[in-house]
XYZ file of C-alpha atoms in Angstrom:
483
model
C -9.021 -5.382 -29.398
C -5.672 -4.842 -27.679
C -2.704 -3.963 -29.836
C 0.802 -4.337 -28.371
C 2.665 -3.011 -31.420
C 4.433 0.309 -31.702
C 2.879 1.484 -34.955
C 3.048 5.315 -34.968
C -0.436 6.800 -34.773
C -1.821 10.277 -34.381
C -2.501 10.888 -30.730
C -6.246 11.378 -30.206
C -7.591 14.066 -27.913
C -8.815 12.692 -24.586
C -12.528 12.075 -24.412
C -14.660 13.653 -21.688
C -15.146 11.096 -18.934
C -18.510 12.044 -17.459
C -21.799 13.657 -18.383
C -22.478 17.149 -17.107
C -25.518 17.415 -14.837
C -25.170 21.001 -13.634
C -24.408 19.848 -10.107
C -21.126 20.475 -8.320
C -18.573 17.959 -9.586
C -16.068 16.443 -7.162
C -13.217 14.382 -8.579
C -11.307 12.082 -6.219
C -7.972 10.563 -7.221
C -7.211 7.264 -5.492
C -9.240 4.400 -4.018
C -7.176 3.943 -0.863
C -8.331 4.919 2.599
C -8.393 8.658 1.884
C -10.195 8.451 -1.437
C -12.709 5.801 -0.404
C -13.741 7.419 2.869
C -14.045 10.797 1.147
C -16.337 9.261 -1.483
C -18.496 7.609 1.160
C -18.891 10.945 2.942
C -20.669 12.335 -0.133
C -23.378 9.650 -0.048
C -26.840 11.172 -0.565
C -25.500 14.708 -1.042
C -26.398 17.042 -3.921
C -23.086 16.611 -5.718
C -21.689 14.343 -8.427
C -18.546 12.408 -7.568
C -16.057 10.717 -9.882
C -13.455 8.505 -8.213
C -10.475 7.724 -10.470
C -8.142 4.865 -9.590
C -5.432 2.838 -11.303
C -6.794 -0.278 -9.584
C -10.318 -1.645 -9.524
C -10.193 -2.352 -5.793
C -9.713 -0.775 -2.391
C -6.586 -2.220 -0.774
C -6.417 -2.772 2.986
C -2.645 -2.376 2.949
C -1.917 -3.194 6.635
C -2.771 -6.852 5.981
C -0.664 -7.335 2.850
C 1.912 -9.295 4.823
C -0.776 -11.889 5.632
C -1.399 -12.402 1.918
C 2.352 -12.806 1.416
C 2.598 -15.454 4.138
C -0.443 -17.525 3.171
C -2.936 -16.511 5.859
C -5.411 -14.496 3.754
C -6.417 -14.389 0.112
C -5.992 -11.129 -1.750
C -9.748 -10.806 -2.310
C -10.429 -10.472 1.413
C -8.300 -7.344 1.748
C -9.062 -5.856 -1.667
C -12.817 -5.641 -2.369
C -13.791 -4.053 -5.667
C -14.341 -0.317 -5.364
C -17.502 -0.477 -7.446
C -19.073 -2.980 -5.054
C -18.150 -0.889 -2.026
C -19.719 2.239 -3.544
C -22.560 0.543 -5.446
C -25.316 2.001 -3.249
C -24.111 5.598 -3.651
C -25.845 6.558 -6.872
C -24.135 9.951 -7.070
C -20.674 8.314 -7.173
C -19.129 6.821 -10.292
C -15.852 4.934 -10.494
C -13.404 5.451 -13.363
C -10.479 3.136 -14.118
C -7.212 4.777 -15.119
C -3.864 6.050 -13.927
C -3.835 9.821 -13.538
C -0.953 11.256 -15.567
C -1.765 14.970 -15.426
C -3.635 17.558 -13.385
C -4.238 21.020 -14.834
C -5.117 23.313 -11.951
C -5.866 26.328 -14.169
C -8.288 24.440 -16.407
C -9.487 22.266 -13.540
C -9.081 19.035 -15.420
C -7.645 15.624 -14.590
C -6.348 13.350 -17.351
C -6.065 9.595 -16.830
C -4.902 6.775 -19.093
C -5.687 3.065 -19.308
C -3.993 0.916 -21.985
C -3.147 4.024 -23.944
C -6.707 5.384 -23.853
C -6.758 8.905 -22.417
C -9.789 10.363 -20.677
C -10.207 13.819 -19.155
C -12.432 14.802 -16.263
C -13.383 18.335 -15.268
C -13.959 19.220 -11.643
C -15.261 21.934 -9.373
C -13.527 20.433 -6.337
C -10.636 17.988 -6.343
C -9.408 15.572 -3.659
C -5.990 14.045 -4.375
C -5.455 10.860 -2.373
C -2.983 9.015 -4.579
C -0.981 7.561 -1.693
C 2.628 6.452 -1.727
C 4.800 3.669 -3.067
C 7.946 1.912 -1.941
C 11.159 3.888 -1.660
C 14.579 2.323 -2.185
C 16.357 5.569 -1.272
C 17.774 6.130 -4.728
C 18.655 2.477 -5.316
C 15.701 1.438 -7.440
C 17.641 -1.512 -8.849
C 17.268 -3.184 -5.441
C 13.626 -3.771 -6.400
C 14.666 -6.394 -8.966
C 15.610 -8.760 -6.143
C 13.805 -7.387 -3.070
C 10.090 -6.709 -3.702
C 8.346 -4.132 -1.552
C 5.067 -4.461 0.338
C 2.781 -1.862 -1.212
C 0.514 -3.725 -3.638
C -1.306 -6.983 -4.275
C 1.290 -7.790 -6.940
C 4.043 -7.349 -4.332
C 2.318 -9.647 -1.845
C 1.646 -12.393 -4.402
C 5.217 -12.224 -5.678
C 6.561 -12.505 -2.134
C 4.227 -15.402 -1.382
C 5.607 -17.259 -4.382
C 9.199 -16.386 -3.469
C 8.810 -17.493 0.171
C 7.068 -20.795 -0.461
C 9.156 -21.333 -3.572
C 12.356 -21.002 -1.518
C 11.311 -23.929 0.675
C 10.503 -25.987 -2.426
C 13.938 -25.274 -3.891
C 15.586 -26.114 -0.579
C 13.792 -29.465 -0.518
C 14.950 -30.142 -4.067
C 18.542 -29.238 -3.190
C 18.576 -31.401 -0.069
C 17.025 -34.358 -1.849
C 19.703 -34.224 -4.554
C 22.661 -33.785 -2.210
C 23.297 -30.070 -2.856
C 23.718 -29.310 0.832
C 26.032 -26.337 0.213
C 23.058 -24.424 -1.249
C 20.739 -24.890 1.709
C 21.867 -21.897 3.773
C 21.243 -19.472 0.915
C 17.887 -21.038 0.013
C 16.626 -21.096 3.604
C 17.721 -17.599 4.582
C 15.069 -14.860 4.496
C 16.105 -11.226 4.912
C 13.567 -8.501 5.757
C 14.823 -4.925 5.426
C 13.089 -2.421 7.695
C 12.178 -2.825 11.373
C 9.003 -0.768 11.253
C 5.559 -2.376 11.698
C 5.524 -4.006 8.240
C 9.021 -5.440 8.605
C 8.408 -6.724 12.126
C 5.127 -8.339 11.112
C 6.683 -9.901 8.021
C 9.717 -11.289 9.862
C 7.515 -12.684 12.612
C 5.189 -14.426 10.189
C 7.998 -15.999 8.165
C 9.442 -17.329 11.424
C 6.068 -18.746 12.458
C 5.495 -20.176 9.003
C 8.758 -22.087 9.126
C 8.375 -23.281 12.722
C 4.633 -24.060 12.940
C 3.122 -24.601 9.503
C 5.762 -26.330 7.390
C 7.750 -28.761 9.602
C 5.622 -31.798 8.692
C 5.380 -31.019 4.985
C 8.930 -31.755 3.841
C 11.017 -34.930 3.915
C 14.569 -33.688 3.343
C 14.706 -30.304 5.084
C 13.839 -29.088 8.561
C 11.863 -25.946 7.800
C 12.188 -24.761 11.393
C 15.900 -24.250 10.746
C 15.154 -21.404 8.334
C 17.229 -18.315 9.115
C 15.115 -15.135 9.302
C 17.105 -11.880 9.498
C 15.634 -8.442 10.213
C 17.867 -5.535 9.125
C 17.458 -1.844 9.855
C 19.732 1.180 9.692
C 18.188 2.585 12.896
C 19.263 1.616 16.386
C 15.920 0.237 17.552
C 12.970 -1.875 16.470
C 9.634 -0.071 15.946
C 11.180 3.328 16.528
C 7.802 5.101 16.403
C 6.450 3.040 19.312
C 8.919 4.204 21.931
C 11.919 2.516 23.491
C 10.045 0.200 25.879
C 7.734 -1.360 23.291
C 10.565 -1.513 20.780
C 12.688 -3.542 23.182
C 9.766 -5.870 23.945
C 9.222 -6.445 20.236
C 12.922 -7.124 19.684
C 12.990 -9.558 22.595
C 9.968 -11.467 21.294
C 11.420 -11.655 17.785
C 14.686 -12.983 19.179
C 12.811 -15.628 21.176
C 11.169 -16.729 17.933
C 14.565 -17.171 16.321
C 14.614 -13.970 14.263
C 18.134 -12.579 13.895
C 17.717 -8.824 14.525
C 20.574 -6.688 13.209
C 20.320 -2.949 13.845
C 22.517 -0.055 12.704
C 22.851 -2.032 9.481
C 22.756 0.114 6.335
C 22.009 -1.899 3.192
C 24.544 -1.128 0.461
C 23.738 -3.687 -2.227
C 21.167 -6.298 -3.184
C 21.535 -8.916 -5.911
C 19.999 -12.231 -6.906
C 21.986 -14.317 -4.436
C 22.290 -12.083 -1.406
C 22.385 -8.732 0.342
C 25.207 -6.557 1.684
C 25.098 -4.081 4.535
C 27.482 -1.777 6.369
C 28.024 -2.384 10.086
C 28.457 0.410 12.666
C 32.211 -0.145 12.454
C 32.152 0.627 8.736
C 32.781 -2.919 7.574
C 30.689 -4.534 4.854
C 29.020 -7.866 5.534
C 27.283 -10.079 3.006
C 24.358 -12.403 3.710
C 23.759 -15.103 1.085
C 19.962 -15.210 0.712
C 17.616 -16.064 -2.115
C 14.579 -14.310 -0.608
C 14.699 -10.641 0.346
C 11.786 -8.415 1.428
C 11.997 -4.616 1.317
C 9.869 -2.987 4.013
C 11.825 0.250 4.475
C 10.840 3.695 3.255
C 7.997 5.223 1.257
C 7.835 7.665 -1.633
C 4.755 9.792 -2.231
C 2.929 9.663 -5.556
C 4.569 11.553 -8.427
C 1.394 13.647 -8.620
C 2.852 15.619 -5.731
C 5.525 16.923 -8.080
C 2.874 17.800 -10.667
C 0.995 19.864 -8.087
C 4.181 21.426 -6.719
C 5.253 22.686 -10.137
C 1.922 24.496 -10.590
C 1.553 25.954 -7.106
C 5.093 26.442 -5.827
C 4.321 24.293 -2.780
C 7.437 22.615 -1.442
C 8.162 18.880 -1.579
C 10.061 17.034 1.133
C 12.575 14.253 0.550
C 9.818 11.642 0.396
C 7.930 13.611 -2.286
C 5.191 14.798 0.071
C 3.733 18.205 -0.681
C 3.302 21.054 1.792
C -0.387 21.927 2.184
C -2.312 24.599 4.046
C -3.642 23.742 7.529
C -7.019 22.933 5.954
C -5.355 20.453 3.526
C -5.807 22.730 0.498
C -3.054 23.788 -1.885
C -1.697 27.357 -1.800
C -3.817 29.520 -4.093
C -6.245 26.685 -4.841
C -8.930 26.378 -2.154
C -10.816 23.941 -4.402
C -7.994 21.346 -4.273
C -7.421 19.120 -1.244
C -4.537 16.701 -0.769
C -4.839 13.961 1.863
C -3.066 10.911 3.253
C 0.496 9.838 2.518
C 0.999 12.690 0.047
C 0.970 15.553 2.544
C 3.723 17.186 4.574
C 1.901 18.835 7.483
C 2.750 18.945 11.198
C 4.870 15.794 10.892
C 1.755 13.670 10.479
C 2.608 9.960 10.131
C 1.896 7.995 6.976
C -0.757 5.764 8.516
C -4.272 4.791 7.509
C -5.990 6.984 10.098
C -4.383 10.153 8.721
C -5.776 9.292 5.286
C -9.227 8.316 6.596
C -9.642 11.420 8.720
C -8.185 13.646 5.992
C -10.548 12.255 3.360
C -13.571 12.796 5.587
C -12.397 16.283 6.510
C -11.944 17.321 2.874
C -15.381 16.038 1.916
C -16.984 17.812 4.873
C -15.260 21.080 3.961
C -16.561 20.902 0.391
C -20.108 20.243 1.593
C -19.961 23.087 4.116
C -18.769 25.456 1.419
C -21.544 24.467 -0.983
C -24.159 25.024 1.721
C -22.714 28.428 2.585
C -21.641 27.244 6.021
C -18.407 28.154 7.751
C -15.473 25.817 7.201
C -12.778 24.673 9.582
C -9.518 26.518 9.186
C -7.366 23.605 10.311
C -7.304 19.830 10.014
C -7.021 18.289 13.462
C -5.725 14.729 13.473
C -6.942 12.490 16.261
C -4.274 9.890 16.946
C -6.014 6.573 17.594
C -2.726 4.854 18.287
C -0.400 2.432 16.558
C -0.293 -1.359 16.657
C 1.890 -4.109 15.263
C 1.736 -7.884 15.585
C 4.871 -9.854 16.272
C 3.497 -13.387 16.344
C 0.284 -15.167 17.191
C -0.880 -14.080 20.640
C 1.730 -11.310 20.750
C 1.567 -7.685 19.635
C 2.448 -4.187 20.782
C 0.052 -1.252 20.970
C 0.570 2.440 21.653
C -2.750 4.226 22.249
C -2.497 7.678 23.787
C -0.532 7.290 27.008
C -1.301 3.581 27.130
C 1.489 1.155 26.189
C 0.571 -2.508 25.877
C 2.260 -5.684 24.750
C 1.515 -9.382 24.648
C -1.826 -11.162 24.335
C -4.138 -8.257 25.227
C -2.470 -6.024 22.623
C -2.852 -8.843 20.089
C -6.601 -9.139 20.773
C -6.924 -5.377 20.385
C -5.029 -5.554 17.090
C -7.402 -8.270 15.815
C -10.495 -6.277 16.747
C -9.310 -3.006 15.202
C -8.180 -4.549 11.919
C -11.299 -6.681 11.622
C -13.420 -3.545 12.118
C -11.730 -1.673 9.278
C -11.929 -4.471 6.720
C -14.572 -3.417 4.203
C -17.638 -5.669 3.940
C -19.315 -8.010 6.422
C -18.588 -11.057 4.247
C -14.869 -10.278 4.206
C -14.869 -9.666 7.957
C -16.454 -13.044 8.710
C -14.205 -14.919 6.268
C -11.106 -13.199 7.623
C -12.088 -14.137 11.161
C -12.285 -17.835 10.239
C -8.990 -17.682 8.328
C -7.379 -16.210 11.446
C -8.908 -18.934 13.630
C -7.481 -21.672 11.384
C -4.049 -20.045 11.155
C -3.581 -18.839 14.739
C -5.346 -21.578 16.727
C -4.178 -24.318 14.382
C -1.132 -24.682 12.171
C -2.565 -24.580 8.666
C -2.530 -21.714 6.165
C -5.065 -21.964 3.378
C -3.516 -19.564 0.866
C -0.248 -21.192 -0.168
C -0.726 -21.316 -3.943
C 2.310 -19.928 -5.763
C 3.248 -19.785 -9.440
C 6.354 -18.957 -11.458
C 4.444 -16.144 -13.135
C 3.980 -14.422 -9.766
C 7.731 -14.454 -9.239
C 8.990 -13.457 -12.661
C 6.218 -11.410 -14.321
C 7.213 -8.054 -12.796
C 10.838 -8.234 -13.880
C 9.873 -9.739 -17.250
C 7.651 -6.735 -17.978
C 10.438 -4.419 -16.878
C 12.895 -6.095 -19.253
C 10.482 -5.687 -22.162
C 10.629 -1.933 -21.540
C 9.240 0.408 -24.173
C 8.949 -2.443 -26.665
C 5.904 -3.624 -24.733
C 3.256 -0.939 -24.944
C -0.218 -2.510 -25.049
C -2.962 -0.221 -26.282
C -6.696 -0.530 -26.484
C -8.251 0.895 -29.646
C -11.400 2.894 -28.967
C -13.349 5.512 -30.886
C -12.706 9.233 -30.135
C -15.615 9.486 -27.697
C -17.334 12.608 -26.369
C -15.228 15.805 -26.600
C -14.540 17.939 -23.564
C -17.089 20.796 -23.388
C -15.800 24.340 -23.393
C -17.061 24.880 -19.875
C -19.008 22.438 -17.763
C -17.862 23.243 -14.257
C -19.629 25.444 -11.745
C -18.683 29.063 -11.326
C -15.451 30.048 -9.630
C -17.415 31.740 -6.851
C -19.277 28.509 -6.049
C -16.094 26.443 -5.941
C -14.125 28.833 -3.772
């Protein structure tokens, strides 16, 4: 039974979330790339692993923009974590959002619908990732969703396709003065996500939709890409950035650089030009693809260890990814501030594997590596069908060959053979033809997020469960074994 009332009740003590077996217990926080690949590394080893996640799936975040633009379904890029780890009998998955980590007691406390559960650990891997950053202007999120979750992608899908529907309605009823606002799409952020999103909206309007409407010409949609920097894809170098900008311009995308966003509301967006003037763009649909903020768990760990946080909330870790004074705790992925490592999937994957390997070496009495060495496998971004840019080592590529490479790499990292095959056929239909099979959109997708926000503290659903098993006085391995 779920109770959404606010009846005051005595707060129960968290139950103990796993049975004690006497084996070394590893707790992993997060089911993203870092957490999942760390868990898989422990397969068949003499340890018990508990993976805690606030979602029941592993999200392949680089392809979220394809969910938002109707190419892929969310299920293809977000397989259930339990299914992925089903064959690893020493790994269990726990659903819940981690709200506290006690480094002295070596416990992690998570909550789901008001039900608190605690987990003890001998070793801990924190891979909680990062969310969208609005640079102190969180109210922008009300009108410009980010691109960090399945909810974000589905909301954007509904907003994008819904904008064309509203434009058709306006044109059919003679409200021509509203068409510019309804058919203008603004993407904020000229990094890989923003470039890919702007390119796909442009292709959607010019290739997929022209024959579907009777009163509007979808190919006349105005797609604007804004960024406060002076170049597109700044991390790819000047040459590839200019090639990407040129290709976007050829597709009809209006690229505006050195444009600092100052305000976002329901009907448009404002930005400051290099000359200091403020310009306003009337637009119903805005996409925020600029900036990330590390998980708030970084602050929790910082307060207990004294490790510094940077402006994005990332925590400073030792060269071996452990926290100062806590060799049993590893932090990986988007949460770490180390050697200016980028916030990309490969950093999380390699960090998760490294942390798991270090724990196993330590348990076997073997020497451990003193430093995490990141192997840069390169960066890629699509611009349109048959066009991408790739930076791999000293190699710089653009055009069709880079696009084929992008397809191969992303197909390889999708989890599950079934999802890989299905994704391949979706790509064939969308890129070789004109159709997109995932265009379903609902009002709930658009308005649910803000509706929940408006309910605020008055909406606090709770699940009533019995007290459960109490936390034992001591169930973890000895301090010597863990360190």
